[in-house]
């Protein structure tokens, strides 16, 4: 068991975070009071420019505002300008971040078109270089960022801790009157790795407004403790994410549990939900989870969300479940078009309820709500629009009729963008 995987003490409440410095990445602002930014990362082979551009476009259309790609070989670096060119031809303007490990200094030097095409560089202080070469290789990447006017994310990760930093802190810890436990030392190494690297980057000449920090772990309480400390010790813009969160409900639950606490405290300027997709599953799932986390917390609005009851003995029919699924799918399918055409449609609220107990009440709270009949109720489904009963649907075409009501509401209640 690694040091950081030891159970962390439940972190105490932190002081409110001071505002972070804003960082401009293409047309996207991270930090400085800007809305929290959603980002994701491709899992294609970057050398395959066509498939990588296709996945970036899918992620961007799903709502990813920044997309990171692996740049690990000369061929991958050479492919970056072609990827950006393909995206421009597709009308996709999302900023592309290059993820560098071990050889970033060489790739940026050998492929100036790559260095120019990327909107931001991401480097890991734990593997940017080793021994005597570390400072030189780190400095070479920072100098390229300065040359091309690019921001840099300095991303420490507990899976690749800077071992020289760990060794130094262990020596310091031995001299303490009351030594820290091993997990505390490891967390401090992660934080110091990020902060000390940022200080070096500033000494070289990279402005603070072009630096973003992250310090990722895969344990919920550890992540909260690390980021509370990191936020308290500087005003750099921060990228949040629970690294290697896992698959399905586990990854979603763990990421939400950690990030929600930090976001509620004002910590974090951009987020990624690092989900392992199901075999053959869409990469866009992590984008949807990030959006829903921010939207359910009231921090951003991306798409109309559907309130639906969980069902009980009163709602043994599956129809309300099918209708909720149909409505949510319709909204997600239409949202790319609605977002371009209508102003404010992302704030629309919908409700699909299964019986008379809470159905009418929840429906009245939504812009559009429908209360389907439960067991023993009359076969009628009242529809409420902005709190008032507008009509009652009956028969076999309730789903299509409700979708038509939804589309008409969007068309008549939201201003068309100029």
CSV table of C-alpha atoms in Angstrom, one decimal:
chain,number,residue,atom,x,y,z
A,1,UNK,CA,0.0,0.0,0.0
A,2,UNK,CA,1.4,3.4,-1.0
A,3,UNK,CA,1.9,6.1,1.5
A,4,UNK,CA,-0.8,8.3,0.1
A,5,UNK,CA,-3.3,5.4,0.1
A,6,UNK,CA,-3.2,5.4,3.9
A,7,UNK,CA,-6.4,6.8,5.3
A,8,UNK,CA,-6.2,10.5,5.7
A,9,UNK,CA,-7.7,12.3,8.6
A,10,UNK,CA,-11.0,14.0,7.8
A,11,UNK,CA,-9.9,17.5,6.8
A,12,UNK,CA,-11.1,20.4,8.8
A,13,UNK,CA,-12.9,23.3,7.3
A,14,UNK,CA,-10.6,25.6,5.5
A,15,UNK,CA,-10.5,29.4,5.3
A,16,UNK,CA,-12.3,30.9,2.2
A,17,UNK,CA,-9.9,30.8,-0.7
A,18,UNK,CA,-8.6,34.1,-2.0
A,19,UNK,CA,-9.5,34.8,-5.7
A,20,UNK,CA,-7.2,33.0,-8.2
A,21,UNK,CA,-5.3,34.6,-11.0
A,22,UNK,CA,-7.0,34.4,-14.3
A,23,UNK,CA,-5.3,32.4,-17.1
A,24,UNK,CA,-6.3,32.9,-20.8
A,25,UNK,CA,-6.3,29.7,-22.9
A,26,UNK,CA,-7.3,30.6,-26.4
A,27,UNK,CA,-10.7,32.2,-26.0
A,28,UNK,CA,-11.3,30.4,-22.6
A,29,UNK,CA,-10.6,32.1,-19.3
A,30,UNK,CA,-9.6,29.8,-16.3
A,31,UNK,CA,-9.7,31.4,-12.9
A,32,UNK,CA,-9.9,35.1,-12.0
A,33,UNK,CA,-13.6,34.7,-11.2
A,34,UNK,CA,-14.5,33.2,-14.5
A,35,UNK,CA,-17.1,30.3,-14.6
A,36,UNK,CA,-15.5,26.9,-13.8
A,37,UNK,CA,-14.3,25.3,-17.0
A,38,UNK,CA,-15.0,21.7,-18.1
A,39,UNK,CA,-12.2,19.8,-19.7
A,40,UNK,CA,-11.5,16.3,-20.9
A,41,UNK,CA,-8.8,14.2,-22.6
A,42,UNK,CA,-8.7,12.1,-25.7
A,43,UNK,CA,-7.7,8.4,-25.5
A,44,UNK,CA,-6.9,8.0,-29.2
A,45,UNK,CA,-3.4,7.6,-30.6
A,46,UNK,CA,-2.4,11.2,-31.3
A,47,UNK,CA,-0.3,10.0,-34.3
A,48,UNK,CA,-3.7,9.2,-35.9
A,49,UNK,CA,-4.7,12.8,-36.7
A,50,UNK,CA,-8.1,11.8,-38.2
A,51,UNK,CA,-9.3,9.8,-35.2
A,52,UNK,CA,-7.9,12.3,-32.7
A,53,UNK,CA,-9.6,15.2,-34.4
A,54,UNK,CA,-12.8,13.3,-34.6
A,55,UNK,CA,-12.8,12.5,-30.9
A,56,UNK,CA,-11.9,16.1,-30.0
A,57,UNK,CA,-14.8,17.3,-32.0
A,58,UNK,CA,-17.1,14.8,-30.2
A,59,UNK,CA,-15.9,16.0,-26.8
A,60,UNK,CA,-16.2,19.7,-27.7
A,61,UNK,CA,-19.7,19.2,-29.0
A,62,UNK,CA,-20.6,17.4,-25.8
A,63,UNK,CA,-19.5,20.5,-23.9
A,64,UNK,CA,-15.8,20.1,-23.2
A,65,UNK,CA,-14.3,23.6,-23.2
A,66,UNK,CA,-10.7,22.4,-23.2
A,67,UNK,CA,-9.4,19.1,-24.6
A,68,UNK,CA,-6.0,17.6,-23.7
A,69,UNK,CA,-4.1,15.2,-26.0
A,70,UNK,CA,-1.1,13.0,-25.4
A,71,UNK,CA,2.1,14.3,-27.1
A,72,UNK,CA,4.6,11.5,-26.5
A,73,UNK,CA,6.5,10.8,-29.7
A,74,UNK,CA,7.9,12.8,-32.6
A,75,UNK,CA,5.1,11.5,-34.9
A,76,UNK,CA,2.5,12.6,-32.3
A,77,UNK,CA,4.1,16.1,-32.1
A,78,UNK,CA,4.2,16.3,-35.9
A,79,UNK,CA,0.5,15.4,-36.0
A,80,UNK,CA,-0.7,18.2,-33.7
A,81,UNK,CA,-0.8,21.0,-36.4
A,82,UNK,CA,-2.7,18.6,-38.7
A,83,UNK,CA,-5.2,17.9,-35.9
A,84,UNK,CA,-5.8,21.6,-35.3
A,85,UNK,CA,-6.2,22.2,-39.0
A,86,UNK,CA,-8.8,19.4,-39.3
A,87,UNK,CA,-10.7,20.9,-36.3
A,88,UNK,CA,-10.7,24.3,-38.0
A,89,UNK,CA,-12.1,22.8,-41.1
A,90,UNK,CA,-14.8,21.2,-39.0
A,91,UNK,CA,-15.6,24.5,-37.3
A,92,UNK,CA,-14.4,23.3,-33.9
A,93,UNK,CA,-12.5,26.0,-32.0
A,94,UNK,CA,-11.8,24.2,-28.7
A,95,UNK,CA,-8.3,24.9,-27.3
A,96,UNK,CA,-6.0,21.9,-27.4
A,97,UNK,CA,-3.6,21.1,-24.6
A,98,UNK,CA,-0.5,19.1,-25.1
A,99,UNK,CA,0.3,16.5,-22.4
A,100,UNK,CA,4.0,16.0,-22.1
A,101,UNK,CA,6.0,13.5,-20.0
A,102,UNK,CA,9.7,12.7,-20.0
A,103,UNK,CA,10.6,14.2,-23.5
A,104,UNK,CA,8.5,17.3,-23.8
A,105,UNK,CA,11.6,19.5,-24.1
A,106,UNK,CA,12.8,17.5,-27.1
A,107,UNK,CA,9.4,17.4,-28.8
A,108,UNK,CA,8.8,21.1,-28.5
A,109,UNK,CA,12.3,22.0,-29.7
A,110,UNK,CA,12.0,19.6,-32.7
A,111,UNK,CA,8.5,20.5,-33.7
A,112,UNK,CA,8.0,24.3,-33.5
A,113,UNK,CA,4.7,23.9,-35.4
A,114,UNK,CA,3.4,21.8,-32.5
A,115,UNK,CA,4.6,24.3,-30.0
A,116,UNK,CA,2.7,27.0,-31.9
A,117,UNK,CA,-0.5,25.0,-32.5
A,118,UNK,CA,-1.1,24.0,-28.9
A,119,UNK,CA,-3.1,26.4,-26.7
A,120,UNK,CA,-1.4,25.2,-23.5
A,121,UNK,CA,1.3,22.8,-22.3
A,122,UNK,CA,0.8,20.3,-19.4
A,123,UNK,CA,4.0,19.0,-17.7
A,124,UNK,CA,4.5,16.8,-14.6
A,125,UNK,CA,7.2,17.9,-12.3
A,126,UNK,CA,7.6,14.3,-11.2
A,127,UNK,CA,8.9,13.1,-14.6
A,128,UNK,CA,9.9,16.2,-16.6
A,129,UNK,CA,13.5,15.2,-15.9
A,130,UNK,CA,15.7,13.4,-13.4
A,131,UNK,CA,18.8,14.1,-11.5
A,132,UNK,CA,21.0,16.9,-13.0
A,133,UNK,CA,18.9,17.1,-16.1
A,134,UNK,CA,15.6,17.9,-14.3
A,135,UNK,CA,16.1,21.7,-14.0
A,136,UNK,CA,17.4,22.1,-17.5
A,137,UNK,CA,14.6,20.1,-19.1
A,138,UNK,CA,12.0,21.9,-17.0
A,139,UNK,CA,13.5,25.2,-18.0
A,140,UNK,CA,13.6,24.3,-21.7
A,141,UNK,CA,9.8,23.7,-21.7
A,142,UNK,CA,9.1,26.9,-19.8
A,143,UNK,CA,11.2,28.9,-22.2
A,144,UNK,CA,9.2,27.4,-25.1
A,145,UNK,CA,6.0,28.5,-23.4
A,146,UNK,CA,7.4,32.0,-23.0
A,147,UNK,CA,8.6,32.1,-26.6
A,148,UNK,CA,5.2,31.1,-28.0
A,149,UNK,CA,3.1,32.9,-25.4
A,150,UNK,CA,1.5,29.7,-24.0
A,151,UNK,CA,0.2,29.0,-20.5
A,152,UNK,CA,1.4,25.9,-18.7
A,153,UNK,CA,-0.3,23.5,-16.3
A,154,UNK,CA,2.1,22.2,-13.7
A,155,UNK,CA,0.4,18.9,-12.8
A,156,UNK,CA,1.8,16.9,-9.9
A,157,UNK,CA,0.4,13.4,-9.4
A,158,UNK,CA,0.7,11.0,-6.6
A,159,UNK,CA,1.5,8.2,-9.1
A,160,UNK,CA,4.6,9.9,-10.2
A,161,UNK,CA,5.9,11.9,-7.2
A,162,UNK,CA,9.1,13.8,-7.5
A,163,UNK,CA,11.3,11.4,-5.6
A,164,UNK,CA,14.0,14.0,-4.9
A,165,UNK,CA,11.3,16.1,-3.2
A,166,UNK,CA,10.1,13.1,-1.2
A,167,UNK,CA,13.7,12.4,-0.1
A,168,UNK,CA,14.3,16.0,1.0
A,169,UNK,CA,11.1,16.2,3.0
A,170,UNK,CA,11.8,12.8,4.7
A,171,UNK,CA,15.1,14.2,5.8
A,172,UNK,CA,13.4,17.3,7.1
A,173,UNK,CA,10.8,15.2,8.8
A,174,UNK,CA,13.4,13.2,10.7
A,175,UNK,CA,14.6,16.4,12.3
A,176,UNK,CA,11.2,17.4,13.5
A,177,UNK,CA,10.5,17.3,17.2
A,178,UNK,CA,7.1,15.7,16.3
A,179,UNK,CA,7.6,14.0,12.9
A,180,UNK,CA,4.7,13.8,10.5
A,181,UNK,CA,3.3,10.4,9.5
A,182,UNK,CA,4.3,9.1,6.1
A,183,UNK,CA,1.0,10.1,4.4
A,184,UNK,CA,1.5,13.7,5.6
A,185,UNK,CA,5.0,13.7,4.1
A,186,UNK,CA,3.7,12.4,0.8
A,187,UNK,CA,0.9,15.0,0.6
A,188,UNK,CA,3.4,17.8,1.4
A,189,UNK,CA,5.7,16.4,-1.4
A,190,UNK,CA,2.9,16.6,-3.9
A,191,UNK,CA,2.0,20.2,-2.9
A,192,UNK,CA,5.6,21.4,-2.7
A,193,UNK,CA,6.4,19.8,-6.1
A,194,UNK,CA,3.7,21.9,-7.7
A,195,UNK,CA,4.4,25.2,-5.8
A,196,UNK,CA,8.2,25.0,-6.1
A,197,UNK,CA,7.9,24.3,-9.8
A,198,UNK,CA,5.6,27.2,-10.3
A,199,UNK,CA,8.1,29.5,-8.4
A,200,UNK,CA,10.9,28.2,-10.7
A,201,UNK,CA,8.7,28.9,-13.8
A,202,UNK,CA,8.2,32.5,-12.6
A,203,UNK,CA,11.9,32.9,-12.0
A,204,UNK,CA,12.6,31.9,-15.6
A,205,UNK,CA,10.1,34.5,-16.8
A,206,UNK,CA,6.7,32.8,-17.2
A,207,UNK,CA,4.0,35.2,-15.8
A,208,UNK,CA,1.8,34.0,-13.0
A,209,UNK,CA,-1.2,34.6,-15.2
A,210,UNK,CA,0.0,31.8,-17.4
A,211,UNK,CA,0.4,29.1,-14.7
A,212,UNK,CA,-2.2,26.6,-13.6
A,213,UNK,CA,-1.5,24.1,-10.9
A,214,UNK,CA,-2.9,20.6,-10.1
A,215,UNK,CA,-2.0,18.0,-7.5
A,216,UNK,CA,-4.0,14.9,-8.1
A,217,UNK,CA,-4.6,11.8,-6.0
A,218,UNK,CA,-7.2,9.1,-6.2
A,219,UNK,CA,-8.5,9.2,-2.6
A,220,UNK,CA,-11.4,11.5,-1.8
A,221,UNK,CA,-10.3,12.7,1.6
A,222,UNK,CA,-6.7,13.0,0.5
A,223,UNK,CA,-7.7,15.1,-2.5
A,224,UNK,CA,-9.7,17.5,-0.3
A,225,UNK,CA,-6.8,17.8,2.1
A,226,UNK,CA,-4.3,18.4,-0.6
A,227,UNK,CA,-6.3,21.1,-2.5
A,228,UNK,CA,-7.3,22.9,0.7
A,229,UNK,CA,-3.7,23.3,1.5
A,230,UNK,CA,-2.7,24.1,-2.0
A,231,UNK,CA,-5.3,26.8,-2.3
A,232,UNK,CA,-4.3,28.3,1.1
A,233,UNK,CA,-0.7,28.7,0.0
A,234,UNK,CA,-1.1,30.6,-3.3
A,235,UNK,CA,-3.4,32.3,-5.7
A,236,UNK,CA,-2.6,30.2,-8.8
A,237,UNK,CA,-5.5,29.0,-10.9
A,238,UNK,CA,-6.3,25.4,-10.0
A,239,UNK,CA,-7.3,22.4,-12.0
A,240,UNK,CA,-9.4,19.8,-10.1
A,241,UNK,CA,-9.7,16.1,-10.7
A,242,UNK,CA,-9.7,12.8,-8.8
A,243,UNK,CA,-7.0,10.9,-10.8
A,244,UNK,CA,-7.8,7.4,-11.9
A,245,UNK,CA,-11.3,7.7,-10.5
A,246,UNK,CA,-12.4,4.4,-12.0
A,247,UNK,CA,-15.4,3.1,-14.0
A,248,UNK,CA,-19.1,3.7,-13.8
A,249,UNK,CA,-20.9,4.6,-10.6
A,250,UNK,CA,-17.7,4.3,-8.5
A,251,UNK,CA,-15.8,6.8,-10.5
A,252,UNK,CA,-18.7,9.2,-10.7
A,253,UNK,CA,-19.5,9.0,-7.0
A,254,UNK,CA,-15.9,9.4,-5.9
A,255,UNK,CA,-15.2,12.3,-8.2
A,256,UNK,CA,-18.4,14.1,-7.1
A,257,UNK,CA,-17.8,13.5,-3.4
A,258,UNK,CA,-14.3,15.1,-3.6
A,259,UNK,CA,-14.9,17.9,-6.1
A,260,UNK,CA,-18.2,19.0,-4.6
A,261,UNK,CA,-16.7,19.7,-1.3
A,262,UNK,CA,-13.8,21.8,-2.9
A,263,UNK,CA,-16.1,23.6,-5.3
A,264,UNK,CA,-18.5,24.5,-2.5
A,265,UNK,CA,-15.5,26.2,-0.7
A,266,UNK,CA,-14.6,28.2,-3.8
A,267,UNK,CA,-11.6,26.0,-4.6
A,268,UNK,CA,-11.1,25.0,-8.3
A,269,UNK,CA,-11.2,26.9,-11.6
A,270,UNK,CA,-11.4,24.0,-14.1
A,271,UNK,CA,-12.3,20.3,-13.6
A,272,UNK,CA,-12.1,17.0,-15.3
A,273,UNK,CA,-13.9,13.8,-14.3
A,274,UNK,CA,-11.3,11.1,-15.0
A,275,UNK,CA,-13.6,8.2,-15.8
A,276,UNK,CA,-12.5,4.8,-17.2
A,277,UNK,CA,-15.0,4.3,-20.1
A,278,UNK,CA,-16.8,1.0,-20.6
A,279,UNK,CA,-15.2,-1.1,-23.4
A,280,UNK,CA,-16.3,0.6,-26.6
A,281,UNK,CA,-18.1,3.3,-24.6
A,282,UNK,CA,-18.1,7.0,-25.5
A,283,UNK,CA,-15.4,9.2,-24.1
A,284,UNK,CA,-18.0,12.0,-23.8
A,285,UNK,CA,-19.5,10.4,-20.6
A,286,UNK,CA,-16.9,12.2,-18.5
A,287,UNK,CA,-17.9,15.6,-20.0
A,288,UNK,CA,-21.6,15.0,-19.2
A,289,UNK,CA,-20.8,14.1,-15.6
A,290,UNK,CA,-18.6,17.2,-15.1
A,291,UNK,CA,-21.4,19.4,-16.5
A,292,UNK,CA,-24.1,17.7,-14.3
A,293,UNK,CA,-21.9,18.1,-11.2
A,294,UNK,CA,-21.5,21.9,-11.8
A,295,UNK,CA,-25.2,22.3,-12.8
A,296,UNK,CA,-26.7,20.4,-9.9
A,297,UNK,CA,-24.5,22.5,-7.6
A,298,UNK,CA,-25.9,25.7,-9.2
A,299,UNK,CA,-22.4,26.8,-10.4
A,300,UNK,CA,-23.1,26.6,-14.2
A,301,UNK,CA,-25.9,25.8,-16.5
A,302,UNK,CA,-25.3,23.7,-19.6
A,303,UNK,CA,-28.4,21.9,-20.6
A,304,UNK,CA,-32.0,21.5,-19.4
A,305,UNK,CA,-32.1,18.8,-16.6
A,306,UNK,CA,-35.0,16.5,-16.1
A,307,UNK,CA,-36.4,16.0,-12.6
A,308,UNK,CA,-37.9,12.5,-12.4
A,309,UNK,CA,-39.3,10.5,-9.5
A,310,UNK,CA,-37.5,7.2,-8.6
A,311,UNK,CA,-40.8,5.2,-8.7
A,312,UNK,CA,-42.5,3.2,-6.0
A,313,UNK,CA,-45.4,0.8,-5.6
A,314,UNK,CA,-47.7,3.5,-6.9
A,315,UNK,CA,-45.8,3.6,-10.2
A,316,UNK,CA,-45.3,0.0,-11.3
A,317,UNK,CA,-45.8,1.0,-15.0
A,318,UNK,CA,-42.4,1.7,-16.7
A,319,UNK,CA,-43.9,4.4,-18.9
A,320,UNK,CA,-42.8,7.3,-16.8
A,321,UNK,CA,-39.3,5.9,-16.8
A,322,UNK,CA,-39.3,5.5,-20.5
A,323,UNK,CA,-40.7,9.1,-20.9
A,324,UNK,CA,-38.0,10.5,-18.7
A,325,UNK,CA,-35.3,8.8,-20.7
A,326,UNK,CA,-36.9,9.9,-24.0
A,327,UNK,CA,-37.1,13.5,-22.8
A,328,UNK,CA,-33.5,13.6,-21.5
A,329,UNK,CA,-32.2,12.0,-24.8
A,330,UNK,CA,-34.2,14.5,-26.8
A,331,UNK,CA,-32.8,17.4,-24.9
A,332,UNK,CA,-29.2,16.2,-25.2
A,333,UNK,CA,-29.7,15.6,-29.0
A,334,UNK,CA,-31.2,19.1,-29.5
A,335,UNK,CA,-29.0,21.0,-27.2
A,336,UNK,CA,-26.1,21.6,-29.7
A,337,UNK,CA,-28.6,23.2,-32.0
A,338,UNK,CA,-30.6,25.0,-29.3
A,339,UNK,CA,-27.3,26.4,-27.7
A,340,UNK,CA,-26.4,28.1,-31.0
A,341,UNK,CA,-30.0,29.4,-31.8
A,342,UNK,CA,-31.5,30.3,-28.4
A,343,UNK,CA,-30.3,32.5,-25.6
A,344,UNK,CA,-30.7,31.0,-22.1
A,345,UNK,CA,-32.3,27.6,-23.0
A,346,UNK,CA,-29.8,25.8,-20.8
A,347,UNK,CA,-31.7,27.1,-17.8
A,348,UNK,CA,-35.0,25.3,-18.8
A,349,UNK,CA,-36.3,23.0,-16.1
A,350,UNK,CA,-38.4,19.8,-16.8
A,351,UNK,CA,-40.2,17.3,-14.6
A,352,UNK,CA,-41.5,13.8,-15.5
A,353,UNK,CA,-43.4,12.4,-12.5
A,354,UNK,CA,-45.1,9.1,-11.9
A,355,UNK,CA,-48.1,9.6,-9.7
A,356,UNK,CA,-50.4,12.1,-8.0
A,357,UNK,CA,-48.4,12.2,-4.6
A,358,UNK,CA,-45.6,14.6,-5.7
A,359,UNK,CA,-46.3,14.8,-9.4
A,360,UNK,CA,-48.4,17.9,-9.7
A,361,UNK,CA,-46.3,19.8,-7.1
A,362,UNK,CA,-42.9,19.0,-8.8
A,363,UNK,CA,-44.4,19.7,-12.2
A,364,UNK,CA,-45.5,23.2,-11.1
A,365,UNK,CA,-41.9,23.9,-9.9
A,366,UNK,CA,-40.6,23.2,-13.4
A,367,UNK,CA,-41.0,25.2,-16.6
A,368,UNK,CA,-42.7,22.2,-18.1
A,369,UNK,CA,-43.8,19.2,-16.1
A,370,UNK,CA,-46.0,16.2,-16.6
A,371,UNK,CA,-47.7,14.1,-13.9
A,372,UNK,CA,-48.4,10.6,-15.2
A,373,UNK,CA,-51.1,8.4,-13.7
A,374,UNK,CA,-50.0,5.9,-11.1
A,375,UNK,CA,-51.8,2.8,-10.0
A,376,UNK,CA,-55.6,3.3,-9.5
A,377,UNK,CA,-55.5,6.8,-10.9
A,378,UNK,CA,-57.5,8.0,-13.9
A,379,UNK,CA,-55.6,7.5,-17.2
A,380,UNK,CA,-54.8,11.2,-17.7
A,381,UNK,CA,-51.5,13.1,-17.6
A,382,UNK,CA,-51.9,16.8,-16.7
A,383,UNK,CA,-49.1,19.1,-18.1
A,384,UNK,CA,-48.0,22.2,-16.2
A,385,UNK,CA,-46.3,25.1,-17.9
A,386,UNK,CA,-44.6,27.7,-15.7
A,387,UNK,CA,-46.7,26.6,-12.7
A,388,UNK,CA,-50.1,26.5,-14.4
A,389,UNK,CA,-52.0,23.5,-15.6
A,390,UNK,CA,-52.0,23.9,-19.4
A,391,UNK,CA,-53.5,20.7,-20.8
A,392,UNK,CA,-54.1,17.0,-20.1
A,393,UNK,CA,-52.7,14.3,-22.3
A,394,UNK,CA,-54.3,10.9,-22.8
A,395,UNK,CA,-53.9,7.9,-25.0
A,396,UNK,CA,-50.9,6.2,-26.7
A,397,UNK,CA,-49.1,9.4,-28.0
A,398,UNK,CA,-48.2,11.1,-24.7
A,399,UNK,CA,-44.5,10.9,-25.4
A,400,UNK,CA,-44.6,12.5,-28.8
A,401,UNK,CA,-47.1,15.1,-27.7
A,402,UNK,CA,-45.0,16.0,-24.7
A,403,UNK,CA,-41.9,16.4,-26.8
A,404,UNK,CA,-43.9,18.6,-29.2
A,405,UNK,CA,-44.9,20.8,-26.2
A,406,UNK,CA,-41.3,21.0,-25.1
A,407,UNK,CA,-40.1,22.0,-28.6
A,408,UNK,CA,-42.8,24.6,-28.9
A,409,UNK,CA,-41.9,26.1,-25.5
A,410,UNK,CA,-38.3,26.4,-26.5
A,411,UNK,CA,-39.2,28.1,-29.8
A,412,UNK,CA,-41.6,30.6,-28.2
A,413,UNK,CA,-40.0,31.4,-24.8
A,414,UNK,CA,-36.3,31.9,-25.7
A,415,UNK,CA,-34.9,34.8,-27.7
A,416,UNK,CA,-33.2,33.8,-31.0
A,417,UNK,CA,-29.6,34.8,-30.9
A,418,UNK,CA,-28.7,37.6,-33.3
